Amino acid sequence: MDPSVNERQTLVRGLGLIAAISVIIGNVIGTGVFLKARVMTCNVGSAEWVTLAWIAAGLLSLAGALTYAELTAMKPHAAGPYVFLRDSYGRLSSFLFGWMQMFIARTGSQASVAVVFAIALNDYLDGKLKQTILETNILGHPFEITSLQIIALVVIAIFTTLNCLSVSMSGQIAAALTFIKVALVLFVGVGAFALVTGGSFASFGMVETAGACEGVNASVRYGSAEYTFLAGFGAAMLAALWGYDGWDNLSFVAGEVKDPNRNIPIAIIGSVLIVILLYVGVNVSYYYVLDPTAIASVSKDSSVAMVVVSKFFGGDVLSLATGVGVAIFTVGLMLSSLGTLHTSILSASRVPYAMAKDGMMYDAFGKLSVNAVPVNGVLFQGVWASILALSGSFDTLTDYVIFGSWIFYALIGSSIFVFRRRYPDAERPYRAFGYPVVPIVFLLVAGWLLINTMMTAPTQSFIGIGLILLGLPVYWYLNNRGNARDAGAGVDK
């Protein structure tokens, strides 16, 4: 391609309102809503407190969404959060954010959901799919590659290719997969009330006693000698926030949203409200079917939602009706994983594009394809996500990055005060509802969660910080190449 043509190209505003909402909901609804009820019950012990944790986490996400909506409408650029940090706190903060997104957060999540798809497919085929391809020992640690990891690579490759197409095509795929995700949540939630006999709301008067709670730390395990309620509720909220993670997704592709002044605030705020209603509703349905102890005793290798679905139509998994219900859920969970993978690739690839336009990433990431897609960023994250999927280390990375992500959520949210003070007369198509109270509450609660996590899980917290700080020598190198551009010089408006 002629370089001069690429220089004249800009990202195309090809995402309408429905596609914009789909980008957010499609990335938020993944596997968390089906998997987190077990550990949250172990954290707080009762249906009431679990429900309150989902509501509190949803309201915190909504407070963040209200804040992000003003920032994104004011600066509807590609890789919005990167731009917000760069323009408020400088290039180092934005670089470290982009570093975390490129090498840890987004690619680790993509590897994770691709493997979840492979695991669900293996379960659907009664475990017959998994075969060991390579088994060895690396530096004293066992290492193997199985057919499930190869399937994950194939899935990553397929959706990486799809995201190299036009943004309009990617938005249409996101809308279709988002419909499936919402339908799956409704299938489990409505089915629990309509298709299960013997369900009762009596579980809301019970507490968890002697549940298995596999893998739950004693410090946040309800009923243990080390337990404190504040630590347990903080852990439950952190688990719920993993389920809500992705509410900021539209800000990454804001430069490609049609009529951004109107569509961005509606999409961000509306999608978070929809997800809160879906999540709270489906979690209430879990406790309608199962009591807290039964939920806490679900295997960590399964999901509460799967146990609930297996009780449809009398609970006989050998019957045709129940078997069909389980099959629908399993296939739906696989498609839900694919939807999360697709929307994550779509949004995250815009981060290296914006960094390259600043001269803070290699120039190749700043080039667009003939379809106006930052294809090099898409391909890079596909390769890196594949490496993480093969390494088997992605679970650890995603555990650490929850803590790291909320450091940046808080930092980005605080930039609204910087912009209000520095640019009081700037055009703001949407002003954050409840300013300054809502952003302040968002920052205070986020700060409490970070401190609580550092106290209850210090090792994971400081390793997460360390992984982010590994970007410092890279920043120093790129910043001293001699060709770094002035901040904001080339980012598309």
CSV table of C-alpha atoms in Angstrom, one decimal:
chain,number,residue,atom,x,y,z
A,1,MET,CA,0.0,0.0,0.0
A,2,ASP,CA,1.2,3.5,-0.8
A,3,PRO,CA,2.3,5.1,2.6
A,4,SER,CA,0.7,8.4,1.6
A,5,VAL,CA,-2.7,6.7,1.3
A,6,ASN,CA,-2.4,5.3,4.8
A,7,GLU,CA,-1.5,8.7,6.2
A,8,ARG,CA,-4.7,10.1,4.8
A,9,GLN,CA,-6.8,7.2,6.2
A,10,THR,CA,-8.7,7.5,9.5
A,11,LEU,CA,-10.8,5.2,11.5
A,12,VAL,CA,-14.3,4.9,10.0
A,13,ARG,CA,-17.3,5.8,12.2
A,14,GLY,CA,-19.2,2.6,11.3
A,15,LEU,CA,-20.7,1.6,14.7
A,16,GLY,CA,-24.4,2.6,15.2
A,17,LEU,CA,-26.2,2.8,18.6
A,18,ILE,CA,-27.2,-1.0,18.6
A,19,ALA,CA,-23.7,-2.0,17.6
A,20,ALA,CA,-22.2,0.3,20.2
A,21,ILE,CA,-24.4,-1.2,23.0
A,22,SER,CA,-23.5,-4.7,21.7
A,23,VAL,CA,-19.7,-3.9,22.0
A,24,ILE,CA,-20.2,-3.2,25.7
A,25,ILE,CA,-22.8,-5.9,26.6
A,26,GLY,CA,-21.0,-8.4,24.4
A,27,ASN,CA,-17.8,-7.9,26.3
A,28,VAL,CA,-19.3,-7.7,29.8
A,29,ILE,CA,-21.5,-10.8,29.7
A,30,GLY,CA,-19.0,-13.7,29.4
A,31,THR,CA,-18.6,-16.5,31.9
A,32,GLY,CA,-18.5,-14.5,35.2
A,33,VAL,CA,-22.2,-14.3,35.7
A,34,PHE,CA,-22.4,-18.1,35.4
A,35,LEU,CA,-19.3,-18.9,37.6
A,36,LYS,CA,-19.0,-16.3,40.4
A,37,ALA,CA,-22.1,-17.1,42.5
A,38,ARG,CA,-20.2,-20.0,44.2
A,39,VAL,CA,-17.2,-18.1,45.4
A,40,MET,CA,-19.4,-15.0,46.4
A,41,THR,CA,-21.6,-17.3,48.5
A,42,CYS,CA,-18.4,-18.5,50.2
A,43,ASN,CA,-17.4,-14.9,50.8
A,44,VAL,CA,-20.6,-13.6,52.4
A,45,GLY,CA,-22.6,-16.6,53.3
A,46,SER,CA,-26.2,-15.7,52.2
A,47,ALA,CA,-28.3,-14.9,49.2
A,48,GLU,CA,-29.1,-11.5,50.4
A,49,TRP,CA,-25.5,-10.4,50.7
A,50,VAL,CA,-24.5,-11.9,47.4
A,51,THR,CA,-27.4,-10.0,45.7
A,52,LEU,CA,-26.3,-6.8,47.5
A,53,ALA,CA,-22.7,-7.4,46.3
A,54,TRP,CA,-24.0,-7.7,42.7
A,55,ILE,CA,-26.0,-4.5,43.1
A,56,ALA,CA,-23.1,-2.6,44.7
A,57,ALA,CA,-20.7,-3.7,42.0
A,58,GLY,CA,-23.2,-2.8,39.4
A,59,LEU,CA,-23.7,0.7,40.9
A,60,LEU,CA,-20.0,1.2,41.1
A,61,SER,CA,-19.7,0.2,37.5
A,62,LEU,CA,-22.5,2.6,36.7
A,63,ALA,CA,-20.8,5.4,38.5
A,64,GLY,CA,-17.7,4.7,36.5
A,65,ALA,CA,-19.8,4.6,33.3
A,66,LEU,CA,-21.4,8.0,34.1
A,67,THR,CA,-17.9,9.4,34.5
A,68,TYR,CA,-16.5,7.7,31.4
A,69,ALA,CA,-19.5,8.9,29.4
A,70,GLU,CA,-18.5,12.5,29.8
A,71,LEU,CA,-14.9,11.8,29.0
A,72,THR,CA,-15.7,9.7,26.0
A,73,ALA,CA,-18.2,12.2,24.6
A,74,MET,CA,-15.7,15.0,25.1
A,75,LYS,CA,-12.9,13.1,23.5
A,76,PRO,CA,-14.4,10.5,21.1
A,77,HIS,CA,-11.0,9.2,19.9
A,78,ALA,CA,-9.7,5.7,19.3
A,79,ALA,CA,-8.4,4.0,22.5
A,80,GLY,CA,-10.2,6.6,24.6
A,81,PRO,CA,-8.8,5.7,28.1
A,82,TYR,CA,-5.3,5.9,26.7
A,83,VAL,CA,-6.1,9.4,25.4
A,84,PHE,CA,-7.7,10.5,28.7
A,85,LEU,CA,-4.6,9.5,30.7
A,86,ARG,CA,-2.2,11.0,28.2
A,87,ASP,CA,-4.0,14.4,28.2
A,88,SER,CA,-4.5,14.6,31.9
A,89,TYR,CA,-1.5,12.9,33.6
A,90,GLY,CA,1.0,12.6,30.8
A,91,ARG,CA,2.6,10.0,28.6
A,92,LEU,CA,4.0,7.7,31.2
A,93,SER,CA,0.6,6.9,32.8
A,94,SER,CA,-1.0,6.4,29.4
A,95,PHE,CA,1.9,4.2,28.2
A,96,LEU,CA,1.7,1.9,31.3
A,97,PHE,CA,-2.1,1.6,30.8
A,98,GLY,CA,-1.5,0.7,27.1
A,99,TRP,CA,1.2,-1.8,28.1
A,100,MET,CA,-1.1,-3.5,30.6
A,101,GLN,CA,-3.9,-3.7,28.0
A,102,MET,CA,-1.6,-5.1,25.3
A,103,PHE,CA,0.4,-7.6,27.2
A,104,ILE,CA,-1.7,-8.6,30.2
A,105,ALA,CA,-5.3,-7.6,30.5
A,106,ARG,CA,-6.9,-7.9,27.1
A,107,THR,CA,-4.8,-10.7,25.7
A,108,GLY,CA,-4.9,-12.7,28.9
A,109,SER,CA,-8.7,-12.4,28.9
A,110,GLN,CA,-8.8,-13.4,25.2
A,111,ALA,CA,-6.7,-16.5,25.9
A,112,SER,CA,-8.8,-17.4,28.9
A,113,VAL,CA,-12.2,-17.2,27.1
A,114,ALA,CA,-10.8,-19.1,24.1
A,115,VAL,CA,-9.8,-22.0,26.5
A,116,VAL,CA,-13.2,-21.8,28.2
A,117,PHE,CA,-14.7,-22.4,24.8
A,118,ALA,CA,-12.5,-25.4,24.3
A,119,ILE,CA,-13.3,-26.8,27.8
A,120,ALA,CA,-17.1,-26.3,27.3
A,121,LEU,CA,-16.8,-28.1,23.9
A,122,ASN,CA,-14.9,-31.0,25.6
A,123,ASP,CA,-17.6,-31.2,28.3
A,124,TYR,CA,-20.3,-31.3,25.6
A,125,LEU,CA,-18.5,-34.3,24.0
A,126,ASP,CA,-18.2,-36.1,27.4
A,127,GLY,CA,-14.4,-35.4,27.7
A,128,LYS,CA,-13.5,-37.3,24.6
A,129,LEU,CA,-11.9,-34.2,22.9
A,130,LYS,CA,-8.9,-33.7,25.2
A,131,GLN,CA,-5.7,-35.4,24.0
A,132,THR,CA,-2.2,-34.7,25.2
A,133,ILE,CA,0.0,-33.6,22.3
A,134,LEU,CA,3.2,-32.7,24.1
A,135,GLU,CA,4.3,-33.3,27.7
A,136,THR,CA,7.7,-32.1,29.0
A,137,ASN,CA,9.4,-30.4,31.9
A,138,ILE,CA,10.7,-26.8,31.7
A,139,LEU,CA,13.0,-25.6,34.5
A,140,GLY,CA,11.5,-28.2,36.9
A,141,HIS,CA,7.9,-27.3,36.1
A,142,PRO,CA,5.6,-29.7,34.2
A,143,PHE,CA,4.4,-28.4,30.8
A,144,GLU,CA,2.0,-29.9,28.4
A,145,ILE,CA,0.1,-28.9,25.2
A,146,THR,CA,-3.3,-30.5,24.7
A,147,SER,CA,-5.8,-30.6,21.9
A,148,LEU,CA,-7.9,-28.1,24.0
A,149,GLN,CA,-5.2,-25.5,23.7
A,150,ILE,CA,-4.9,-26.1,19.9
A,151,ILE,CA,-8.7,-25.6,19.6
A,152,ALA,CA,-8.3,-22.3,21.6
A,153,LEU,CA,-5.6,-21.2,19.1
A,154,VAL,CA,-7.9,-22.0,16.2
A,155,VAL,CA,-10.7,-19.9,17.8
A,156,ILE,CA,-8.4,-17.0,18.4
A,157,ALA,CA,-7.2,-17.2,14.8
A,158,ILE,CA,-10.7,-17.2,13.4
A,159,PHE,CA,-11.8,-14.2,15.4
A,160,THR,CA,-8.6,-12.3,14.7
A,161,THR,CA,-9.3,-12.8,11.0
A,162,LEU,CA,-12.9,-11.6,11.4
A,163,ASN,CA,-11.7,-8.4,13.2
A,164,CYS,CA,-9.4,-7.7,10.2
A,165,LEU,CA,-12.6,-7.0,8.2
A,166,SER,CA,-14.4,-3.7,8.2
A,167,VAL,CA,-15.5,-2.2,11.5
A,168,SER,CA,-19.1,-2.3,10.3
A,169,MET,CA,-18.8,-6.1,9.8
A,170,SER,CA,-17.3,-6.5,13.2
A,171,GLY,CA,-20.1,-4.5,14.8
A,172,GLN,CA,-22.7,-6.7,13.1
A,173,ILE,CA,-21.0,-9.8,14.4
A,174,ALA,CA,-20.9,-8.3,17.9
A,175,ALA,CA,-24.6,-7.5,17.8
A,176,ALA,CA,-25.5,-11.1,16.8
A,177,LEU,CA,-23.3,-12.7,19.5
A,178,THR,CA,-24.6,-10.2,22.1
A,179,PHE,CA,-28.1,-11.3,21.4
A,180,ILE,CA,-27.1,-14.9,22.1
A,181,LYS,CA,-25.5,-13.9,25.4
A,182,VAL,CA,-28.5,-12.0,26.6
A,183,ALA,CA,-30.7,-14.9,25.5
A,184,LEU,CA,-28.5,-17.4,27.5
A,185,VAL,CA,-28.8,-15.3,30.7
A,186,LEU,CA,-32.6,-15.2,30.2
A,187,PHE,CA,-32.7,-18.9,29.4
A,188,VAL,CA,-31.1,-19.7,32.8
A,189,GLY,CA,-32.9,-17.1,34.8
A,190,VAL,CA,-36.5,-17.5,33.4
A,191,GLY,CA,-36.0,-21.3,33.2
A,192,ALA,CA,-35.1,-21.5,36.9
A,193,PHE,CA,-38.5,-20.1,37.7
A,194,ALA,CA,-40.6,-21.7,35.0
A,195,LEU,CA,-39.0,-25.2,34.5
A,196,VAL,CA,-37.9,-26.2,37.9
A,197,THR,CA,-40.3,-27.9,40.3
A,198,GLY,CA,-39.9,-27.4,44.1
A,199,GLY,CA,-38.1,-24.0,43.8
A,200,SER,CA,-38.5,-21.6,46.8
A,201,PHE,CA,-37.4,-18.2,48.0
A,202,ALA,CA,-36.8,-19.8,51.4
A,203,SER,CA,-33.0,-19.8,50.5
A,204,PHE,CA,-33.1,-16.0,51.2
A,205,GLY,CA,-33.5,-16.8,54.9
A,206,MET,CA,-30.6,-19.3,55.0
A,207,VAL,CA,-26.9,-19.0,55.5
A,208,GLU,CA,-24.1,-21.1,54.1
A,209,THR,CA,-22.9,-23.8,56.5
A,210,ALA,CA,-20.1,-26.3,55.8
A,211,GLY,CA,-20.1,-25.8,52.0
A,212,ALA,CA,-17.1,-27.2,50.2
A,213,CYS,CA,-15.8,-23.7,49.0
A,214,GLU,CA,-13.0,-25.2,46.9
A,215,GLY,CA,-10.0,-22.8,46.5
A,216,VAL,CA,-11.4,-20.0,48.7
A,217,ASN,CA,-8.9,-18.3,51.0
A,218,ALA,CA,-9.7,-18.6,54.7
A,219,SER,CA,-9.4,-14.9,55.2
A,220,VAL,CA,-12.4,-14.3,53.0
A,221,ARG,CA,-14.2,-17.6,53.7
A,222,TYR,CA,-17.5,-17.1,55.6
A,223,GLY,CA,-17.4,-18.8,59.0
A,224,SER,CA,-13.6,-19.3,59.2
A,225,ALA,CA,-11.6,-18.2,62.2
A,226,GLU,CA,-9.7,-15.6,60.1
A,227,TYR,CA,-12.9,-14.2,58.5
A,228,THR,CA,-14.0,-10.6,58.7
A,229,PHE,CA,-17.2,-9.4,57.0
A,230,LEU,CA,-15.5,-6.3,55.5
A,231,ALA,CA,-12.9,-8.5,53.8
A,232,GLY,CA,-15.4,-11.0,52.7
A,233,PHE,CA,-17.8,-8.4,51.2
A,234,GLY,CA,-14.8,-6.8,49.5
A,235,ALA,CA,-13.8,-10.1,47.9
A,236,ALA,CA,-17.4,-10.7,46.8
A,237,MET,CA,-17.6,-7.3,45.2
A,238,LEU,CA,-14.2,-7.9,43.5
A,239,ALA,CA,-15.7,-11.2,42.1
A,240,ALA,CA,-18.8,-9.4,40.9
A,241,LEU,CA,-16.7,-6.7,39.3
A,242,TRP,CA,-15.0,-9.4,37.2
A,243,GLY,CA,-18.4,-10.2,36.0
A,244,TYR,CA,-19.0,-6.5,35.1
A,245,ASP,CA,-15.6,-6.0,33.6
A,246,GLY,CA,-15.8,-4.5,30.2
A,247,TRP,CA,-18.2,-1.7,30.9
A,248,ASP,CA,-15.6,0.7,29.6
A,249,ASN,CA,-15.2,-1.1,26.3
A,250,LEU,CA,-16.9,1.4,24.1
A,251,SER,CA,-14.4,4.1,25.0
A,252,PHE,CA,-11.7,2.1,23.1
A,253,VAL,CA,-13.6,2.3,19.8
A,254,ALA,CA,-15.2,5.8,20.4
A,255,GLY,CA,-13.5,7.0,17.3
A,256,GLU,CA,-15.6,4.6,15.2
A,257,VAL,CA,-19.1,5.4,16.7
A,258,LYS,CA,-21.6,7.2,14.5
A,259,ASP,CA,-23.1,10.4,16.0
A,260,PRO,CA,-20.9,10.1,19.1
A,261,ASN,CA,-22.4,13.0,21.0
A,262,ARG,CA,-25.7,11.2,21.1
A,263,ASN,CA,-24.8,7.5,20.9
A,264,ILE,CA,-21.9,7.3,23.3
A,265,PRO,CA,-23.7,8.4,26.5
A,266,ILE,CA,-26.8,6.3,25.7
A,267,ALA,CA,-24.8,3.2,24.9
A,268,ILE,CA,-22.5,3.4,27.9
A,269,ILE,CA,-25.1,4.1,30.5
A,270,GLY,CA,-27.9,2.1,29.0
A,271,SER,CA,-25.8,-1.1,28.6
A,272,VAL,CA,-24.6,-1.0,32.2
A,273,LEU,CA,-28.2,-0.7,33.4
A,274,ILE,CA,-29.3,-3.6,31.3
A,275,VAL,CA,-26.4,-5.8,32.6
A,276,ILE,CA,-27.3,-4.9,36.2
A,277,LEU,CA,-30.9,-6.0,35.7
A,278,LEU,CA,-29.8,-9.3,34.0
A,279,TYR,CA,-27.2,-10.2,36.6
A,280,VAL,CA,-29.3,-9.5,39.6
A,281,GLY,CA,-32.3,-11.4,38.1
A,282,VAL,CA,-30.3,-14.5,37.2
A,283,ASN,CA,-28.5,-14.6,40.6
A,284,VAL,CA,-31.9,-14.5,42.4
A,285,SER,CA,-33.0,-17.4,40.2
A,286,TYR,CA,-29.9,-19.4,41.4
A,287,TYR,CA,-31.1,-19.1,45.0
A,288,TYR,CA,-34.7,-19.9,44.0
A,289,VAL,CA,-33.4,-23.4,43.0
A,290,LEU,CA,-30.4,-24.0,45.3
A,291,ASP,CA,-29.7,-23.1,48.9
A,292,PRO,CA,-26.5,-21.2,49.9
A,293,THR,CA,-24.7,-24.4,51.1
A,294,ALA,CA,-25.5,-26.2,47.8
A,295,ILE,CA,-24.2,-23.3,45.8
A,296,ALA,CA,-21.0,-23.1,47.9
A,297,SER,CA,-20.5,-26.8,47.3
A,298,VAL,CA,-20.6,-26.7,43.5
A,299,SER,CA,-17.2,-27.8,42.0
A,300,LYS,CA,-14.8,-25.1,41.0
A,301,ASP,CA,-14.5,-26.9,37.7
A,302,SER,CA,-18.3,-26.5,37.0
A,303,SER,CA,-20.7,-23.6,37.3
A,304,VAL,CA,-23.8,-22.8,39.4
A,305,ALA,CA,-25.7,-22.1,36.2
A,306,MET,CA,-25.0,-25.6,34.9
A,307,VAL,CA,-26.3,-27.2,38.1
A,308,VAL,CA,-29.5,-25.1,37.9
A,309,VAL,CA,-30.1,-26.0,34.3
A,310,SER,CA,-29.6,-29.7,35.1
A,311,LYS,CA,-32.6,-29.4,37.3
A,312,PHE,CA,-34.9,-28.3,34.5
A,313,PHE,CA,-37.9,-30.6,33.7
A,314,GLY,CA,-37.5,-32.7,36.9
A,315,GLY,CA,-33.8,-32.8,37.0
A,316,ASP,CA,-33.3,-36.2,35.2
A,317,VAL,CA,-30.3,-35.5,33.0
A,318,LEU,CA,-31.0,-38.7,31.1
A,319,SER,CA,-34.4,-37.4,30.0
A,320,LEU,CA,-34.7,-35.8,26.6
A,321,ALA,CA,-36.0,-32.4,27.9
A,322,THR,CA,-33.3,-32.0,30.6
A,323,GLY,CA,-30.6,-33.2,28.2
A,324,VAL,CA,-31.7,-30.6,25.6
A,325,GLY,CA,-31.6,-27.9,28.3
A,326,VAL,CA,-28.1,-28.8,29.3
A,327,ALA,CA,-27.0,-28.9,25.7
A,328,ILE,CA,-28.5,-25.5,25.0
A,329,PHE,CA,-26.7,-24.0,28.0
A,330,THR,CA,-23.4,-25.6,27.1
A,331,VAL,CA,-23.5,-24.4,23.5
A,332,GLY,CA,-24.7,-21.0,24.7
A,333,LEU,CA,-21.7,-20.8,27.1
A,334,MET,CA,-19.4,-21.6,24.2
A,335,LEU,CA,-21.0,-18.9,22.1
A,336,SER,CA,-20.9,-16.5,25.0
A,337,SER,CA,-17.1,-17.1,25.2
A,338,LEU,CA,-16.8,-16.4,21.5
A,339,GLY,CA,-18.7,-13.2,21.9
A,340,THR,CA,-16.4,-12.0,24.6
A,341,LEU,CA,-13.4,-12.9,22.6
A,342,HIS,CA,-14.7,-11.1,19.5
A,343,THR,CA,-15.6,-7.8,21.3
A,344,SER,CA,-12.3,-7.8,23.2
A,345,ILE,CA,-10.3,-8.2,20.1
A,346,LEU,CA,-12.3,-5.4,18.4
A,347,SER,CA,-11.8,-2.9,21.1
A,348,ALA,CA,-8.3,-3.7,22.5
A,349,SER,CA,-6.5,-3.5,19.1
A,350,ARG,CA,-7.2,0.3,19.0
A,351,VAL,CA,-4.8,0.8,22.0
A,352,PRO,CA,-1.5,0.1,20.1
A,353,TYR,CA,-2.9,2.2,17.2
A,354,ALA,CA,-3.3,5.2,19.5
A,355,MET,CA,0.1,4.6,21.1
A,356,ALA,CA,1.8,4.4,17.7
A,357,LYS,CA,0.2,7.6,16.6
A,358,ASP,CA,1.9,9.1,19.7
A,359,GLY,CA,5.3,7.6,18.8
A,360,MET,CA,5.1,5.4,21.9
A,361,MET,CA,4.8,2.1,20.0
A,362,TYR,CA,6.3,0.9,16.8
A,363,ASP,CA,5.0,2.7,13.7
A,364,ALA,CA,3.6,-0.4,12.1
A,365,PHE,CA,0.8,-0.4,14.7
A,366,GLY,CA,-0.3,3.0,13.5
A,367,LYS,CA,-1.1,1.9,9.9
A,368,LEU,CA,-4.6,1.0,8.7
A,369,SER,CA,-5.7,-1.6,6.2
A,370,VAL,CA,-7.7,-0.7,3.1
A,371,ASN,CA,-10.8,-1.3,5.3
A,372,ALA,CA,-9.6,1.3,7.8
A,373,VAL,CA,-8.8,-1.3,10.5
A,374,PRO,CA,-5.6,-1.2,12.6
A,375,VAL,CA,-4.8,-4.7,11.3
A,376,ASN,CA,-1.3,-4.9,12.7
A,377,GLY,CA,-2.6,-4.4,16.3
A,378,VAL,CA,-5.3,-7.0,15.7
A,379,LEU,CA,-2.7,-9.5,14.4
A,380,PHE,CA,-0.3,-8.8,17.2
A,381,GLN,CA,-2.7,-9.4,20.0
A,382,GLY,CA,-3.9,-12.5,18.3
A,383,VAL,CA,-0.4,-13.9,18.3
A,384,TRP,CA,0.3,-12.9,21.9
A,385,ALA,CA,-3.1,-14.3,23.1
A,386,SER,CA,-2.2,-17.5,21.4
A,387,ILE,CA,1.2,-17.6,23.3
A,388,LEU,CA,-0.6,-17.1,26.6
A,389,ALA,CA,-3.1,-19.8,25.7
A,390,LEU,CA,-0.2,-22.2,25.1
A,391,SER,CA,1.7,-21.2,28.1
A,392,GLY,CA,-1.1,-22.0,30.5
A,393,SER,CA,-0.2,-18.9,32.6
A,394,PHE,CA,-3.2,-16.8,31.5
A,395,ASP,CA,-5.3,-17.7,34.6
A,396,THR,CA,-2.6,-16.3,36.9
A,397,LEU,CA,-2.3,-13.2,34.7
A,398,THR,CA,-6.0,-12.4,34.7
A,399,ASP,CA,-6.2,-12.9,38.5
A,400,TYR,CA,-3.4,-10.3,39.0
A,401,VAL,CA,-4.8,-7.9,36.4
A,402,ILE,CA,-8.2,-7.4,38.1
A,403,PHE,CA,-6.3,-5.5,40.8
A,404,GLY,CA,-4.2,-3.6,38.2
A,405,SER,CA,-7.2,-2.8,36.0
A,406,TRP,CA,-8.9,-1.0,38.9
A,407,ILE,CA,-5.8,1.1,39.6
A,408,PHE,CA,-6.3,2.5,36.1
A,409,TYR,CA,-10.1,2.6,36.3
A,410,ALA,CA,-9.7,4.9,39.3
A,411,LEU,CA,-6.9,6.9,37.7
A,412,ILE,CA,-8.9,7.4,34.5
A,413,GLY,CA,-12.0,8.3,36.5
A,414,SER,CA,-10.1,11.0,38.4
A,415,SER,CA,-9.1,12.7,35.1
A,416,ILE,CA,-12.6,14.2,34.9
A,417,PHE,CA,-11.6,16.6,37.7
A,418,VAL,CA,-8.4,17.5,35.8
A,419,PHE,CA,-10.3,18.2,32.6
A,420,ARG,CA,-13.0,20.2,34.4
A,421,ARG,CA,-10.4,22.4,36.0
A,422,ARG,CA,-8.0,22.7,33.0
A,423,TYR,CA,-10.7,23.1,30.3
A,424,PRO,CA,-13.8,24.6,31.9
A,425,ASP,CA,-15.1,25.9,28.6
A,426,ALA,CA,-14.5,22.8,26.5
A,427,GLU,CA,-17.5,21.4,24.6
A,428,ARG,CA,-19.1,18.6,26.7
A,429,PRO,CA,-22.0,17.0,24.8
A,430,TYR,CA,-22.7,15.0,28.0
A,431,ARG,CA,-22.0,16.1,31.5
A,432,ALA,CA,-21.6,13.4,34.2
A,433,PHE,CA,-24.8,12.9,36.2
A,434,GLY,CA,-24.3,13.8,39.9
A,435,TYR,CA,-20.9,15.5,39.4
A,436,PRO,CA,-18.9,15.8,41.5
A,437,VAL,CA,-20.5,13.4,44.0
A,438,VAL,CA,-20.8,10.4,41.6
A,439,PRO,CA,-17.1,10.5,40.5
A,440,ILE,CA,-16.0,11.0,44.1
A,441,VAL,CA,-18.0,8.0,45.3
A,442,PHE,CA,-16.6,6.0,42.4
A,443,LEU,CA,-13.0,6.9,43.4
A,444,LEU,CA,-13.6,6.3,47.2
A,445,VAL,CA,-15.1,2.8,46.7
A,446,ALA,CA,-12.5,1.9,44.1
A,447,GLY,CA,-9.8,3.0,46.6
A,448,TRP,CA,-11.4,0.9,49.4
A,449,LEU,CA,-11.4,-2.2,47.1
A,450,LEU,CA,-7.8,-1.8,46.2
A,451,ILE,CA,-6.7,-1.3,49.8
A,452,ASN,CA,-8.9,-4.3,50.9
A,453,THR,CA,-7.3,-6.5,48.2
A,454,MET,CA,-3.8,-5.5,49.2
A,455,MET,CA,-4.6,-6.5,52.8
A,456,THR,CA,-6.3,-9.8,52.0
A,457,ALA,CA,-4.2,-10.8,49.0
A,458,PRO,CA,-0.9,-8.9,49.3
A,459,THR,CA,1.2,-11.3,47.2
A,460,GLN,CA,-1.2,-11.2,44.2
A,461,SER,CA,-1.6,-7.5,44.6
A,462,PHE,CA,2.1,-6.6,44.5
A,463,ILE,CA,2.8,-9.1,41.7
A,464,GLY,CA,0.1,-7.3,39.7
A,465,ILE,CA,1.7,-4.0,40.3
A,466,GLY,CA,5.1,-5.5,39.4
A,467,LEU,CA,3.7,-6.7,36.1
A,468,ILE,CA,2.6,-3.2,35.2
A,469,LEU,CA,5.9,-1.7,36.2
A,470,LEU,CA,7.7,-4.0,33.9
A,471,GLY,CA,6.7,-1.6,31.2
A,472,LEU,CA,9.0,1.1,32.6
A,473,PRO,CA,12.2,0.1,30.8
A,474,VAL,CA,10.2,-0.3,27.5
A,475,TYR,CA,8.8,3.2,28.0
A,476,TRP,CA,12.3,4.5,28.6
A,477,TYR,CA,13.5,2.8,25.4
A,478,LEU,CA,10.7,4.1,23.2
A,479,ASN,CA,10.8,7.6,24.7
A,480,ASN,CA,14.4,7.8,23.8
A,481,ARG,CA,14.3,6.5,20.3
A,482,GLY,CA,14.5,10.1,19.0
A,483,ASN,CA,11.4,9.9,16.9
A,484,ALA,CA,8.7,10.0,19.6
A,485,ARG,CA,6.0,12.5,18.5
A,486,ASP,CA,4.6,15.2,20.6
A,487,ALA,CA,1.7,14.0,22.8
A,488,GLY,CA,-1.5,13.9,20.8
A,489,ALA,CA,0.0,14.9,17.5
A,490,GLY,CA,-1.5,12.1,15.4
A,491,VAL,CA,-4.4,10.6,17.2
A,492,ASP,CA,-7.5,10.7,15.0
A,493,LYS,CA,-10.2,13.0,16.1
